[in-house]
PDB file of C-alpha atoms in Angstrom:
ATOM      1  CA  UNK A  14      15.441  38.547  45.398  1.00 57.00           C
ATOM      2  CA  UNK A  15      16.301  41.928  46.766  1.00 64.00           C
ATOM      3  CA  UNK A  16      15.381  44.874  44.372  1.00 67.00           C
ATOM      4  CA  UNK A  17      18.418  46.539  44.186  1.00 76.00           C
ATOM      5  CA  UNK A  18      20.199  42.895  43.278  1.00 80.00           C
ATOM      6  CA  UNK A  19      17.571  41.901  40.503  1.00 82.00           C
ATOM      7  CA  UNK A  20      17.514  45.135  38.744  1.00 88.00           C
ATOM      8  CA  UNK A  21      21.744  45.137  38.497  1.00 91.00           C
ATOM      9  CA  UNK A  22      20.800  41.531  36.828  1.00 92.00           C
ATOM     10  CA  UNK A  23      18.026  42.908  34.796  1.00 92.00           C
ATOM     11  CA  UNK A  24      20.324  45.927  33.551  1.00 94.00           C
ATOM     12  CA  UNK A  25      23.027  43.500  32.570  1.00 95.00           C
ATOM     13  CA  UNK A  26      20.860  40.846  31.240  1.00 95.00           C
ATOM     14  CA  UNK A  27      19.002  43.677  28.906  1.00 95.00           C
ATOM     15  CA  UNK A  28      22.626  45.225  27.803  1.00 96.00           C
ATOM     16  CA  UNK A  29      24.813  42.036  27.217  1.00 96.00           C
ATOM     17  CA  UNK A  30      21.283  40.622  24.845  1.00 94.00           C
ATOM     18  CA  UNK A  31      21.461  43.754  22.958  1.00 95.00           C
ATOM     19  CA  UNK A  32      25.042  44.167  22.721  1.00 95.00           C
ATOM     20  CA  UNK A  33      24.319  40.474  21.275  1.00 94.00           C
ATOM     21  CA  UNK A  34      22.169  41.270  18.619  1.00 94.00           C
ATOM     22  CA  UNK A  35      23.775  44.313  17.522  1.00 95.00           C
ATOM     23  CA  UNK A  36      26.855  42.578  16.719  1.00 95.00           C
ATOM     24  CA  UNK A  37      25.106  39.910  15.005  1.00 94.00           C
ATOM     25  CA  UNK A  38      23.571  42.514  13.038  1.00 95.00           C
ATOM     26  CA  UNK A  39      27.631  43.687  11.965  1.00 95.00           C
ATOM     27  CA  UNK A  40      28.192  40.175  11.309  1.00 95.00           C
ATOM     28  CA  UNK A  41      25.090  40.089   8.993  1.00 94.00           C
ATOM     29  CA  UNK A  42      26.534  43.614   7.290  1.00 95.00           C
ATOM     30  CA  UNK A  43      29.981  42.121   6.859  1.00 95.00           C
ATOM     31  CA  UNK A  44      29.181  38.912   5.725  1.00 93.00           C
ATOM     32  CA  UNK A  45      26.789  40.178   3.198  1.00 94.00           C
ATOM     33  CA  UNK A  46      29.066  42.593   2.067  1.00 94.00           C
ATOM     34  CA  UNK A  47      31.838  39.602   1.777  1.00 92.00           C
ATOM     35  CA  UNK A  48      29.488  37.985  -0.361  1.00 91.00           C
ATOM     36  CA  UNK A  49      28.560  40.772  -2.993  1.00 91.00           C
ATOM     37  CA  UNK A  50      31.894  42.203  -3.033  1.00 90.00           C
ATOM     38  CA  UNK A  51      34.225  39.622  -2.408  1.00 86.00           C
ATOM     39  CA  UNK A  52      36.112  41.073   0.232  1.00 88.00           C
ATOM     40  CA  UNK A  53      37.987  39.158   2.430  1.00 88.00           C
ATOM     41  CA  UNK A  54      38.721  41.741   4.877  1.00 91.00           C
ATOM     42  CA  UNK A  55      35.243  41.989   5.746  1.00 93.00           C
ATOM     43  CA  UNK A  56      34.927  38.173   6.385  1.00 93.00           C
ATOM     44  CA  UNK A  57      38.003  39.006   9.075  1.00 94.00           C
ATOM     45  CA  UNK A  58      36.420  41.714  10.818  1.00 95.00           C
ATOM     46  CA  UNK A  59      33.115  39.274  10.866  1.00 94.00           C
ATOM     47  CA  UNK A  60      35.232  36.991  12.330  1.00 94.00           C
ATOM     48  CA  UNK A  61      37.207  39.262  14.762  1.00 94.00           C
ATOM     49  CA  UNK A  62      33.985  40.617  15.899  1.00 94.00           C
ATOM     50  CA  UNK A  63      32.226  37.045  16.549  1.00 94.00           C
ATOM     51  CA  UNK A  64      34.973  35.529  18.718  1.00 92.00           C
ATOM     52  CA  UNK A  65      36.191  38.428  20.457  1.00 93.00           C
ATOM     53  CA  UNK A  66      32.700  40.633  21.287  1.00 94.00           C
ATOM     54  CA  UNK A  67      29.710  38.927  19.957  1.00 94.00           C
ATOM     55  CA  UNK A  68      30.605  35.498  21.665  1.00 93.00           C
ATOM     56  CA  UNK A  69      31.212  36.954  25.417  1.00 95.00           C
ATOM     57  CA  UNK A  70      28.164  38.720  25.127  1.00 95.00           C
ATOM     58  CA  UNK A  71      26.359  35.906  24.307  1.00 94.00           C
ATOM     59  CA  UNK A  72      27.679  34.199  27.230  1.00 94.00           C
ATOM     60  CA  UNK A  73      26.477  36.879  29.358  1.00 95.00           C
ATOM     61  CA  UNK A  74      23.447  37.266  28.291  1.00 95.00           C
ATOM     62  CA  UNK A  75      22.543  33.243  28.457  1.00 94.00           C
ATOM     63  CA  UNK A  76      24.262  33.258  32.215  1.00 95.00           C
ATOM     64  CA  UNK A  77      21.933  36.755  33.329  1.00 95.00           C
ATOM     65  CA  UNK A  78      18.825  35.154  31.803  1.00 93.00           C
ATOM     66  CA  UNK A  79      19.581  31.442  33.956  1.00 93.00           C
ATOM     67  CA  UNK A  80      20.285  33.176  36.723  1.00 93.00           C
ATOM     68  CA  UNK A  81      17.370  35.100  36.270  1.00 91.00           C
ATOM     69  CA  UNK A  82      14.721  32.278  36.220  1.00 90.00           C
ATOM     70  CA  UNK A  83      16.775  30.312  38.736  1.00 88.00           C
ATOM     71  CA  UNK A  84      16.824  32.677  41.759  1.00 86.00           C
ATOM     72  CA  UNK A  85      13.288  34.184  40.834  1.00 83.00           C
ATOM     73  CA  UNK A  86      10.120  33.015  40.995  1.00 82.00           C
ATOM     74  CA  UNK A  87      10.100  32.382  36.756  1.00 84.00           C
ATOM     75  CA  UNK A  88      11.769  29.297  37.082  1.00 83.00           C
ATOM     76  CA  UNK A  89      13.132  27.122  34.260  1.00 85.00           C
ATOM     77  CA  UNK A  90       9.847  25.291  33.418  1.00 86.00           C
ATOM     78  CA  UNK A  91       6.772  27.303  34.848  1.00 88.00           C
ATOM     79  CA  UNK A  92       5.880  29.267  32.008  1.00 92.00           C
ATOM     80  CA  UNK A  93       5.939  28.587  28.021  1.00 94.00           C
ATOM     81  CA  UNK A  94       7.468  31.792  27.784  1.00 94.00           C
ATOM     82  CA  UNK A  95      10.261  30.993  29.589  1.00 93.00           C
ATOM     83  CA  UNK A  96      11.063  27.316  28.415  1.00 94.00           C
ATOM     84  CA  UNK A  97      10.459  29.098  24.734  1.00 95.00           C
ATOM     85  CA  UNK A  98      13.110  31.465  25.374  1.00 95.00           C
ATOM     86  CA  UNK A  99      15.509  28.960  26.859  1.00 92.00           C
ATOM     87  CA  UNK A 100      14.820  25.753  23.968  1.00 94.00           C
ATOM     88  CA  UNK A 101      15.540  29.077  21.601  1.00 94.00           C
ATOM     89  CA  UNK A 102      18.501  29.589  23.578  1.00 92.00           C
ATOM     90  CA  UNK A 103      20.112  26.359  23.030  1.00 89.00           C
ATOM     91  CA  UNK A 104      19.288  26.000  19.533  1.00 91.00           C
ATOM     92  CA  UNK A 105      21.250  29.614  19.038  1.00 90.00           C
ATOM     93  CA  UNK A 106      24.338  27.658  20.858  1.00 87.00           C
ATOM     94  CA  UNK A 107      24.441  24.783  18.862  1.00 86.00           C
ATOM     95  CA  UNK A 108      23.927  26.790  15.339  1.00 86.00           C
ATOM     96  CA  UNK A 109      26.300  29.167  16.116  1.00 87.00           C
ATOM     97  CA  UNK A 110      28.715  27.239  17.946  1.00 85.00           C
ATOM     98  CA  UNK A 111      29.062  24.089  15.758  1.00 84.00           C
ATOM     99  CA  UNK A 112      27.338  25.661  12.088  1.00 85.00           C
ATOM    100  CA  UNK A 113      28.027  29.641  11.932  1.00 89.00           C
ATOM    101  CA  UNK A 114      31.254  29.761  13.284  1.00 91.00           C
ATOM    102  CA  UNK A 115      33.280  27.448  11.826  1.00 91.00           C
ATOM    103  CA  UNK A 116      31.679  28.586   8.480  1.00 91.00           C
ATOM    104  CA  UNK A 117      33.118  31.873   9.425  1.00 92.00           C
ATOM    105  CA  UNK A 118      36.346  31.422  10.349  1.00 92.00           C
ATOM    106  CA  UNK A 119      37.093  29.234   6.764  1.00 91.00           C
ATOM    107  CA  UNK A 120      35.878  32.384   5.077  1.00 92.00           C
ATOM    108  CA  UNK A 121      38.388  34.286   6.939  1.00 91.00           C
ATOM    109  CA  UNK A 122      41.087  32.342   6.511  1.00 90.00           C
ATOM    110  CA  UNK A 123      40.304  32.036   2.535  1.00 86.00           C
ATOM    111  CA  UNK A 124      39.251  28.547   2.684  1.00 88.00           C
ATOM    112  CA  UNK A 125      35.524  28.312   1.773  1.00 84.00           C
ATOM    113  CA  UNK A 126      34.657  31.130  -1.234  1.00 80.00           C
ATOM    114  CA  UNK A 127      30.887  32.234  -0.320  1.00 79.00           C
ATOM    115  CA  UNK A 128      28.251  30.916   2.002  1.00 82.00           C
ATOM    116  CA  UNK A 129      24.960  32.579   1.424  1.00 86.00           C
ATOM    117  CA  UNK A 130      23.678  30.068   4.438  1.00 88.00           C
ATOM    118  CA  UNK A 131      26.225  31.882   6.648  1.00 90.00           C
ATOM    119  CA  UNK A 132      24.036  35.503   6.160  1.00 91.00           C
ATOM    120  CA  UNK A 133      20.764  33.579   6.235  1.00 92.00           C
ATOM    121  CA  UNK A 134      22.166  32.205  10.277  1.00 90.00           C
ATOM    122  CA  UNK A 135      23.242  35.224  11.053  1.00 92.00           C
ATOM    123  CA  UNK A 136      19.693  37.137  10.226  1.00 93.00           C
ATOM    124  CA  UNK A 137      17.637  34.038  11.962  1.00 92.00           C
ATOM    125  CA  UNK A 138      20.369  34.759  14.973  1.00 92.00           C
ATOM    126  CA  UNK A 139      19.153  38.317  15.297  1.00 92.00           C
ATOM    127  CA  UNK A 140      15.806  38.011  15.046  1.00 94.00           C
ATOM    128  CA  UNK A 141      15.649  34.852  17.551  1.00 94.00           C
ATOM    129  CA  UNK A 142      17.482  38.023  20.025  1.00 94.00           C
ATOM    130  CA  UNK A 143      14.497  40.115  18.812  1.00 94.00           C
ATOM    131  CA  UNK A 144      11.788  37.026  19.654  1.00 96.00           C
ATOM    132  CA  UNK A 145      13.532  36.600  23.220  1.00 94.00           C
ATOM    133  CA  UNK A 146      12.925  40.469  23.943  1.00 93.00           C
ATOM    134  CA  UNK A 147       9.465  40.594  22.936  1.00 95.00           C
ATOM    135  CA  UNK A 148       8.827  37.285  25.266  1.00 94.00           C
ATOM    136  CA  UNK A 149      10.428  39.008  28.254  1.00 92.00           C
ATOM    137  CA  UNK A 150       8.232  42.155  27.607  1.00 92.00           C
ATOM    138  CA  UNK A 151       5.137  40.664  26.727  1.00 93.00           C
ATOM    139  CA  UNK A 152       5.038  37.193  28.758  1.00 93.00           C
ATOM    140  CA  UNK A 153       2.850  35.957  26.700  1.00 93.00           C
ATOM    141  CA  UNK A 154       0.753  31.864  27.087  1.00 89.00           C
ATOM    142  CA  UNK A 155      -0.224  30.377  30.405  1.00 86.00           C
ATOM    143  CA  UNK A 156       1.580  28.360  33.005  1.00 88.00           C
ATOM    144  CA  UNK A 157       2.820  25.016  32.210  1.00 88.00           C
ATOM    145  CA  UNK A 158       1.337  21.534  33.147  1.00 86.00           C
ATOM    146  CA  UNK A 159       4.853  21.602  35.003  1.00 80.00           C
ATOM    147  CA  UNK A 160       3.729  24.715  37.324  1.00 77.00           C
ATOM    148  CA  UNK A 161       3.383  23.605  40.554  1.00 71.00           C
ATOM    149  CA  UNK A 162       1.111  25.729  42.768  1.00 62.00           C
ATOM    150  CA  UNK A 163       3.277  26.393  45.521  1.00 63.00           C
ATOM    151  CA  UNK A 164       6.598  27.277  44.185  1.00 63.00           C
ATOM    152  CA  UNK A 165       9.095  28.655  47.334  1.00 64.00           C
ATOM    153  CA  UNK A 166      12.402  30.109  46.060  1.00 67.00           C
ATOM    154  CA  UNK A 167      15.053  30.675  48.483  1.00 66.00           C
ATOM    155  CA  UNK A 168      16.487  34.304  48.536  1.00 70.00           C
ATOM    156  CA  UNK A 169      19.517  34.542  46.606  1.00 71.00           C
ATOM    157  CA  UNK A 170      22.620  34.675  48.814  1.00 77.00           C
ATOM    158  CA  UNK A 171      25.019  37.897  47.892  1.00 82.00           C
ATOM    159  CA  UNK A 172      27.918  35.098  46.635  1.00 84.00           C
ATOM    160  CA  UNK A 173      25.040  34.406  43.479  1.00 86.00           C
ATOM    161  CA  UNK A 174      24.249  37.867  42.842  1.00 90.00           C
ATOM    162  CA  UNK A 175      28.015  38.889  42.945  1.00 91.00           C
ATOM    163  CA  UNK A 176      29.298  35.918  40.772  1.00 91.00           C
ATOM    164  CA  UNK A 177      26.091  36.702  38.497  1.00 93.00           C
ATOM    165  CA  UNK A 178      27.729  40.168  37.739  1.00 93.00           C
ATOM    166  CA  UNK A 179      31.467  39.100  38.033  1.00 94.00           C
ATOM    167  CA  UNK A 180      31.831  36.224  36.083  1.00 94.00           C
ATOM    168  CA  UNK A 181      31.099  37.750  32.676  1.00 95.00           C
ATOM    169  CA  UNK A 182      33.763  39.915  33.379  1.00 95.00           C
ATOM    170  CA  UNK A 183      36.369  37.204  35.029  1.00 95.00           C
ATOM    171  CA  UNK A 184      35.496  34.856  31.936  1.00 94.00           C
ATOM    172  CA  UNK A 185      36.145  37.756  29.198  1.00 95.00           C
ATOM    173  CA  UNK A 186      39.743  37.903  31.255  1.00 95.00           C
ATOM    174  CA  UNK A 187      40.355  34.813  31.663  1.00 94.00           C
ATOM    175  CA  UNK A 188      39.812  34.138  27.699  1.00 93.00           C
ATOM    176  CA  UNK A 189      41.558  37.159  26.414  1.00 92.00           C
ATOM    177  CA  UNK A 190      44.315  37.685  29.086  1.00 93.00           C
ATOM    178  CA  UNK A 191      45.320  34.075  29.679  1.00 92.00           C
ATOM    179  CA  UNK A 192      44.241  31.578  27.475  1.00 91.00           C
ATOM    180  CA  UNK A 193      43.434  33.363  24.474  1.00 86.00           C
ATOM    181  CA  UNK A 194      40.268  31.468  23.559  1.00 84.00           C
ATOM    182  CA  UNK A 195      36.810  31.417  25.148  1.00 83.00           C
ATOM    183  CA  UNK A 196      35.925  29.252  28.211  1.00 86.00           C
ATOM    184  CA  UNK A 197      33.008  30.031  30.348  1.00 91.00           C
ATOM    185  CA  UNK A 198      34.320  28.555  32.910  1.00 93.00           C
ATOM    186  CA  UNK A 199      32.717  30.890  35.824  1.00 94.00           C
ATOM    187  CA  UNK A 200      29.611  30.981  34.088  1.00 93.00           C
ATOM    188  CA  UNK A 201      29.544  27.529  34.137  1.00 92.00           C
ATOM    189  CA  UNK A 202      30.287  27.147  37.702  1.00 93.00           C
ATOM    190  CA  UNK A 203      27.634  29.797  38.569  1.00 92.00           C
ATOM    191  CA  UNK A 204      24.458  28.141  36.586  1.00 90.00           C
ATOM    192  CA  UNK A 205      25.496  24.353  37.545  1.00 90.00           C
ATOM    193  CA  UNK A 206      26.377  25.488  41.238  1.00 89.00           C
ATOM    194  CA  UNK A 207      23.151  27.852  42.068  1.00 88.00           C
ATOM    195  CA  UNK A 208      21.248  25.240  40.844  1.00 83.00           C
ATOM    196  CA  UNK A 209      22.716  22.624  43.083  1.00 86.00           C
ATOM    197  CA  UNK A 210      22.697  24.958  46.213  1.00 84.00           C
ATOM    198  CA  UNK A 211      18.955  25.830  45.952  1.00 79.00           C
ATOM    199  CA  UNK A 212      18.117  22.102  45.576  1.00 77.00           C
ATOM    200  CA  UNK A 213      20.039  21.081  49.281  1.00 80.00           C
ATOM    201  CA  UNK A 214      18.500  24.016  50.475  1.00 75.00           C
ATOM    202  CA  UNK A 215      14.894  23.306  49.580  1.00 70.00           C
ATOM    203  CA  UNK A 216      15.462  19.636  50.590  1.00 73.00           C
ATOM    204  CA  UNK A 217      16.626  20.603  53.854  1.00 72.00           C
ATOM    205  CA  UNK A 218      12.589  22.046  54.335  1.00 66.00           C
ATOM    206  CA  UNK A 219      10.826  19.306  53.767  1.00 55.00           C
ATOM    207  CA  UNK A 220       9.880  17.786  57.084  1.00 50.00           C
ATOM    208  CA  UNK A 221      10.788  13.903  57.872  1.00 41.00           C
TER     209      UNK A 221
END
């Protein structure tokens, strides 16, 4: 992967995951404040903040680090610190997507009265960000048994670097300009399809 192209990745990959934790650090401020107080208004602005900033950062920051691993030579199951930081990954999805939120959104809307699990999410969320930083920095453990010794990546064509950087910003449109709710939907099409393209283009190689 060209310099230039991996560091634009890099930049947005380090911005979008700290833009990520900061705002579930607000969440954790509001919500606790909800709770002591009573407040609803601060259970709104929790809420406003989750599905209209914290969750398209999140998105970006899972689609930078895929991309990452999948046009590098990190890969998806070469190194423990990588599979750490993506099995940590989807556990943050499924908490927040079917445990935090919803609990969020009823406090909002007046329909649950506390949740002191909803704070304790919210601090675990932040400090799984925190986890996922020091494991990029540090790159700590050995290789996995999965390493294989020769491992050729194919360079990254300028479509996957562009889309890489675009779709955040075509997906935040597309959910707050047209359809006003969030659907990856170039995200998606960038970490299933990259994927799929490397994999013809590696089995092209191999010799009959």
């Amino acid at each position: 992967m060209a310099p230039s192209s991996r560091n634009l990745v890099v930049w947005l990959h380090v911005v979008t995951s700290v833009g990520w934790m900061s705002q579930a650090l607000a969440l954790l401020a509001l919500t606790f404040h909800g709770w002591v107080t009573g407040d609803r208004g601060a259970y709104a602005m929790a809420d406003l903040l989750d599905n209209h900033v914290l969750l398209h950062l999140a998105n970006a920051s899972i689609l930078t680090g895929i991309m990452l691993s999948a046009m590098t030579r990190w890969g998806f199951f070469r190194y423990w610190w990588v599979l750490t930081k993506f099995v940590i990954t989807l556990s943050q999805l499924y908490v927040a997507i079917f445990l935090l939120s919803p609990r969020l959104t009823e406090l909002a809307e007046g329909r649950r009265d506390s949740d002191p699990a909803l704070i304790a999410g919210t601090l675990l969320m932040a400090s799984a960000i925190a986890f996922q930083a020091w494991l990029s920095v540090a790159k700590p453990w050995r290789r996995t048994p999965w390493a294989e010794a020769r491992f050729d990546v194919p360079a990254p064509t300028r479509w996957a670097t562009g889309l890489t950087l675009t779709a955040p910003v075509l997906d935040y449109l597309l959910a707050e300009v047209v359809l006003g709710h969030a659907a990856p939907l170039f995200a998606t099409l960038t970490v299933v399809g990259y994927p799929v393209w490397r994999g013809v283009r590696l089995a092209r190689r191999v010799p009959t």
